PDB file of C-alpha atoms in Angstrom:
ATOM      1  CA  UNK A   2      -3.478   4.471  30.157  1.00  0.00           C
ATOM      2  CA  UNK A   3      -6.891   5.446  28.500  1.00  0.00           C
ATOM      3  CA  UNK A   4      -9.179   7.446  30.812  1.00  0.00           C
ATOM      4  CA  UNK A   5     -11.666   9.538  30.015  1.00  0.00           C
ATOM      5  CA  UNK A   6     -14.220   9.486  26.738  1.00  0.00           C
ATOM      6  CA  UNK A   7     -13.341   7.367  24.267  1.00  0.00           C
ATOM      7  CA  UNK A   8     -14.407   6.847  20.923  1.00  0.00           C
ATOM      8  CA  UNK A   9     -14.406   3.470  18.925  1.00  0.00           C
ATOM      9  CA  UNK A  10     -15.711   4.192  15.517  1.00  0.00           C
ATOM     10  CA  UNK A  11     -16.661   0.009  14.139  1.00  0.00           C
ATOM     11  CA  UNK A  12     -17.350   0.016  17.600  1.00  0.00           C
ATOM     12  CA  UNK A  13     -19.452  -3.089  17.178  1.00  0.00           C
ATOM     13  CA  UNK A  14     -17.456  -5.515  14.489  1.00  0.00           C
ATOM     14  CA  UNK A  15     -14.739  -7.881  15.666  1.00  0.00           C
ATOM     15  CA  UNK A  16     -11.605  -5.442  16.007  1.00  0.00           C
ATOM     16  CA  UNK A  17     -13.498  -2.432  17.731  1.00  0.00           C
ATOM     17  CA  UNK A  18     -15.343  -4.514  20.097  1.00  0.00           C
ATOM     18  CA  UNK A  19     -12.092  -6.422  20.968  1.00  0.00           C
ATOM     19  CA  UNK A  20     -10.830  -2.812  21.806  1.00  0.00           C
ATOM     20  CA  UNK A  21     -13.979  -1.620  23.759  1.00  0.00           C
ATOM     21  CA  UNK A  22     -13.169  -4.839  26.221  1.00  0.00           C
ATOM     22  CA  UNK A  23      -9.518  -3.745  26.581  1.00  0.00           C
ATOM     23  CA  UNK A  24     -10.058   0.117  26.710  1.00  0.00           C
ATOM     24  CA  UNK A  25     -12.365  -0.478  29.491  1.00  0.00           C
ATOM     25  CA  UNK A  26     -10.134  -3.400  31.606  1.00  0.00           C
ATOM     26  CA  UNK A  27      -8.073  -0.960  31.789  1.00  0.00           C
ATOM     27  CA  UNK A  28     -10.059   2.571  32.822  1.00  0.00           C
ATOM     28  CA  UNK A  29     -11.948   3.922  29.913  1.00  0.00           C
ATOM     29  CA  UNK A  30     -14.585   5.572  31.583  1.00  0.00           C
ATOM     30  CA  UNK A  31     -16.844   5.987  29.049  1.00  0.00           C
ATOM     31  CA  UNK A  32     -16.620   4.235  25.700  1.00  0.00           C
ATOM     32  CA  UNK A  33     -18.357   5.666  22.794  1.00  0.00           C
ATOM     33  CA  UNK A  34     -19.457   2.732  19.763  1.00  0.00           C
ATOM     34  CA  UNK A  35     -20.414   4.142  16.944  1.00  0.00           C
ATOM     35  CA  UNK A  36     -21.903   1.702  14.119  1.00  0.00           C
ATOM     36  CA  UNK A  37     -24.375   2.363  11.190  1.00  0.00           C
ATOM     37  CA  UNK A  38     -26.808   0.609  13.119  1.00  0.00           C
ATOM     38  CA  UNK A  39     -26.095   1.927  16.629  1.00  0.00           C
ATOM     39  CA  UNK A  40     -27.775   0.470  19.218  1.00  0.00           C
ATOM     40  CA  UNK A  41     -29.763  -2.132  17.091  1.00  0.00           C
ATOM     41  CA  UNK A  42     -26.468  -3.690  15.638  1.00  0.00           C
ATOM     42  CA  UNK A  43     -26.669  -7.555  16.484  1.00  0.00           C
ATOM     43  CA  UNK A  44     -25.075  -8.311  19.760  1.00  0.00           C
ATOM     44  CA  UNK A  45     -25.007  -4.179  20.985  1.00  0.00           C
ATOM     45  CA  UNK A  46     -26.270  -5.685  24.622  1.00  0.00           C
ATOM     46  CA  UNK A  47     -24.058  -8.107  25.045  1.00  0.00           C
ATOM     47  CA  UNK A  48     -21.097  -5.919  24.378  1.00  0.00           C
ATOM     48  CA  UNK A  49     -22.759  -3.256  26.967  1.00  0.00           C
ATOM     49  CA  UNK A  50     -23.006  -5.630  29.139  1.00  0.00           C
ATOM     50  CA  UNK A  51     -19.361  -6.676  29.194  1.00  0.00           C
ATOM     51  CA  UNK A  52     -17.954  -3.094  29.210  1.00  0.00           C
ATOM     52  CA  UNK A  53     -20.531  -2.152  32.319  1.00  0.00           C
ATOM     53  CA  UNK A  54     -19.087  -5.339  34.178  1.00  0.00           C
ATOM     54  CA  UNK A  55     -15.728  -3.800  33.844  1.00  0.00           C
ATOM     55  CA  UNK A  56     -16.543  -0.057  35.284  1.00  0.00           C
ATOM     56  CA  UNK A  57     -17.241   1.845  31.814  1.00  0.00           C
ATOM     57  CA  UNK A  58     -20.237   3.352  30.685  1.00  0.00           C
ATOM     58  CA  UNK A  59     -21.271   2.910  27.482  1.00  0.00           C
ATOM     59  CA  UNK A  60     -23.146   5.056  24.602  1.00  0.00           C
ATOM     60  CA  UNK A  61     -24.278   3.627  21.007  1.00  0.00           C
ATOM     61  CA  UNK A  62     -24.237   6.167  18.024  1.00  0.00           C
ATOM     62  CA  UNK A  63     -25.318   5.061  13.979  1.00  0.00           C
ATOM     63  CA  UNK A  64     -23.416   6.681  11.859  1.00  0.00           C
ATOM     64  CA  UNK A  65     -22.115   7.092   8.368  1.00  0.00           C
ATOM     65  CA  UNK A  66     -18.030   7.603   9.038  1.00  0.00           C
ATOM     66  CA  UNK A  67     -17.969   8.826   5.327  1.00  0.00           C
ATOM     67  CA  UNK A  68     -20.642  11.380   5.674  1.00  0.00           C
ATOM     68  CA  UNK A  69     -18.651  14.720   6.659  1.00  0.00           C
ATOM     69  CA  UNK A  70     -21.615  16.044   8.222  1.00  0.00           C
ATOM     70  CA  UNK A  71     -23.014  13.074  10.676  1.00  0.00           C
ATOM     71  CA  UNK A  72     -19.531  12.791  11.794  1.00  0.00           C
ATOM     72  CA  UNK A  73     -19.233  16.513  12.469  1.00  0.00           C
ATOM     73  CA  UNK A  74     -22.888  16.093  14.728  1.00  0.00           C
ATOM     74  CA  UNK A  75     -20.827  12.481  16.257  1.00  0.00           C
ATOM     75  CA  UNK A  76     -17.954  14.752  17.186  1.00  0.00           C
ATOM     76  CA  UNK A  77     -20.173  17.892  18.702  1.00  0.00           C
ATOM     77  CA  UNK A  78     -22.104  15.396  20.937  1.00  0.00           C
ATOM     78  CA  UNK A  79     -19.173  14.260  22.483  1.00  0.00           C
ATOM     79  CA  UNK A  80     -17.669  17.639  24.611  1.00  0.00           C
ATOM     80  CA  UNK A  81     -14.783  16.218  26.943  1.00  0.00           C
ATOM     81  CA  UNK A  82     -13.106  12.910  23.954  1.00  0.00           C
ATOM     82  CA  UNK A  83      -9.780  11.879  25.354  1.00  0.00           C
ATOM     83  CA  UNK A  84      -8.948   9.635  22.397  1.00  0.00           C
ATOM     84  CA  UNK A  85     -10.453   7.923  19.069  1.00  0.00           C
ATOM     85  CA  UNK A  86      -9.849   4.478  17.338  1.00  0.00           C
ATOM     86  CA  UNK A  87     -10.708   4.376  13.934  1.00  0.00           C
ATOM     87  CA  UNK A  88     -11.743   0.981  13.152  1.00  0.00           C
ATOM     88  CA  UNK A  89     -14.825   1.269  10.563  1.00  0.00           C
ATOM     89  CA  UNK A  90     -14.719  -0.658   7.707  1.00  0.00           C
ATOM     90  CA  UNK A  91     -16.537  -2.890   5.020  1.00  0.00           C
ATOM     91  CA  UNK A  92     -15.776  -6.337   3.981  1.00  0.00           C
ATOM     92  CA  UNK A  93     -16.268  -6.976   0.647  1.00  0.00           C
ATOM     93  CA  UNK A  94     -14.511 -11.037  -0.273  1.00  0.00           C
ATOM     94  CA  UNK A  95     -13.372 -10.311  -3.952  1.00  0.00           C
ATOM     95  CA  UNK A  96     -10.361 -10.497  -6.040  1.00  0.00           C
ATOM     96  CA  UNK A  97      -9.646  -7.062  -7.508  1.00  0.00           C
ATOM     97  CA  UNK A  98     -10.130  -7.729 -10.987  1.00  0.00           C
ATOM     98  CA  UNK A  99     -13.990  -8.686  -9.341  1.00  0.00           C
ATOM     99  CA  UNK A 100     -14.236  -5.192  -8.522  1.00  0.00           C
ATOM    100  CA  UNK A 101     -15.666  -2.488 -10.473  1.00  0.00           C
ATOM    101  CA  UNK A 102     -15.415   1.248  -9.142  1.00  0.00           C
ATOM    102  CA  UNK A 103     -18.340   1.645  -7.024  1.00  0.00           C
ATOM    103  CA  UNK A 104     -17.810  -1.412  -4.725  1.00  0.00           C
ATOM    104  CA  UNK A 105     -14.243  -0.119  -4.568  1.00  0.00           C
ATOM    105  CA  UNK A 106     -15.151   3.108  -3.383  1.00  0.00           C
ATOM    106  CA  UNK A 107     -17.702   1.632  -1.212  1.00  0.00           C
ATOM    107  CA  UNK A 108     -14.963  -0.665   0.805  1.00  0.00           C
ATOM    108  CA  UNK A 109     -12.563   2.474   1.084  1.00  0.00           C
ATOM    109  CA  UNK A 110     -14.923   5.120   2.041  1.00  0.00           C
ATOM    110  CA  UNK A 111     -15.419   4.285   5.913  1.00  0.00           C
ATOM    111  CA  UNK A 112     -11.849   3.794   6.118  1.00  0.00           C
ATOM    112  CA  UNK A 113     -10.613   6.396   4.543  1.00  0.00           C
ATOM    113  CA  UNK A 114     -13.155   9.106   4.393  1.00  0.00           C
ATOM    114  CA  UNK A 115     -13.945   8.319   7.925  1.00  0.00           C
ATOM    115  CA  UNK A 116     -10.019   8.892   8.860  1.00  0.00           C
ATOM    116  CA  UNK A 117     -10.435  11.489   6.774  1.00  0.00           C
ATOM    117  CA  UNK A 118     -13.295  13.424   8.158  1.00  0.00           C
ATOM    118  CA  UNK A 119     -11.922  13.027  12.045  1.00  0.00           C
ATOM    119  CA  UNK A 120      -9.161  14.232  10.895  1.00  0.00           C
ATOM    120  CA  UNK A 121     -10.042  17.239   9.672  1.00  0.00           C
ATOM    121  CA  UNK A 122     -12.899  17.554  11.750  1.00  0.00           C
ATOM    122  CA  UNK A 123     -10.895  17.089  14.996  1.00  0.00           C
ATOM    123  CA  UNK A 124      -8.153  19.583  13.944  1.00  0.00           C
ATOM    124  CA  UNK A 125      -6.233  21.015  16.777  1.00  0.00           C
ATOM    125  CA  UNK A 126      -8.460  18.981  19.643  1.00  0.00           C
ATOM    126  CA  UNK A 127      -6.108  17.697  22.118  1.00  0.00           C
ATOM    127  CA  UNK A 128      -6.071  13.820  21.908  1.00  0.00           C
ATOM    128  CA  UNK A 129      -4.621  11.416  24.589  1.00  0.00           C
ATOM    129  CA  UNK A 130      -4.684   8.947  21.386  1.00  0.00           C
ATOM    130  CA  UNK A 131      -5.683   8.774  18.077  1.00  0.00           C
ATOM    131  CA  UNK A 132      -5.635   5.262  16.767  1.00  0.00           C
ATOM    132  CA  UNK A 133      -6.025   4.326  13.246  1.00  0.00           C
ATOM    133  CA  UNK A 134      -6.686   0.665  12.360  1.00  0.00           C
ATOM    134  CA  UNK A 135      -5.706  -0.546   8.861  1.00  0.00           C
ATOM    135  CA  UNK A 136      -5.226  -3.833   7.130  1.00  0.00           C
ATOM    136  CA  UNK A 137      -5.612  -7.292   8.777  1.00  0.00           C
ATOM    137  CA  UNK A 138      -2.994  -8.427   5.165  1.00  0.00           C
ATOM    138  CA  UNK A 139      -0.147  -8.939   7.393  1.00  0.00           C
ATOM    139  CA  UNK A 140      -2.356 -11.855   9.505  1.00  0.00           C
ATOM    140  CA  UNK A 141      -4.931 -13.196   7.042  1.00  0.00           C
ATOM    141  CA  UNK A 142      -2.550 -12.938   4.015  1.00  0.00           C
ATOM    142  CA  UNK A 143      -4.514 -10.633   0.924  1.00  0.00           C
ATOM    143  CA  UNK A 144      -6.517 -13.300  -1.185  1.00  0.00           C
ATOM    144  CA  UNK A 145      -9.534 -12.185  -1.818  1.00  0.00           C
ATOM    145  CA  UNK A 146      -9.227  -9.314  -0.333  1.00  0.00           C
ATOM    146  CA  UNK A 147      -8.382  -7.174  -3.548  1.00  0.00           C
ATOM    147  CA  UNK A 148     -10.223  -3.930  -2.444  1.00  0.00           C
TER     148      UNK A 148
END
């Protein structure tokens, strides 16, 4: 069961919000929700109200998970981290033939660079869990999701 402070990247996306609700309902005392826009993201106030009602304290942080220095500052700001759920990502609907290298890199950066940054910067930090979300292709199929 979750406890203490849990970091959820992509915390204001559909998947991250679902995970945050699950964590709060099962005992996480503090949920840190990370997105590129932080509290300014659409739906932040509503999600915060839901999580508080479930008994969790909520912190919003604006951070680009692909930016190593920003991720380092984020992790330094959370002194008692117990778990990380990496659900950050960029959605770009296109078949692979329609993506240029820059677009492909943009889609992969939040997910792949973010995961690498978390892994390397957390180092030997003892965590109860380090969860990485990947592709939804098993549910949706991968049509139109070339990246």
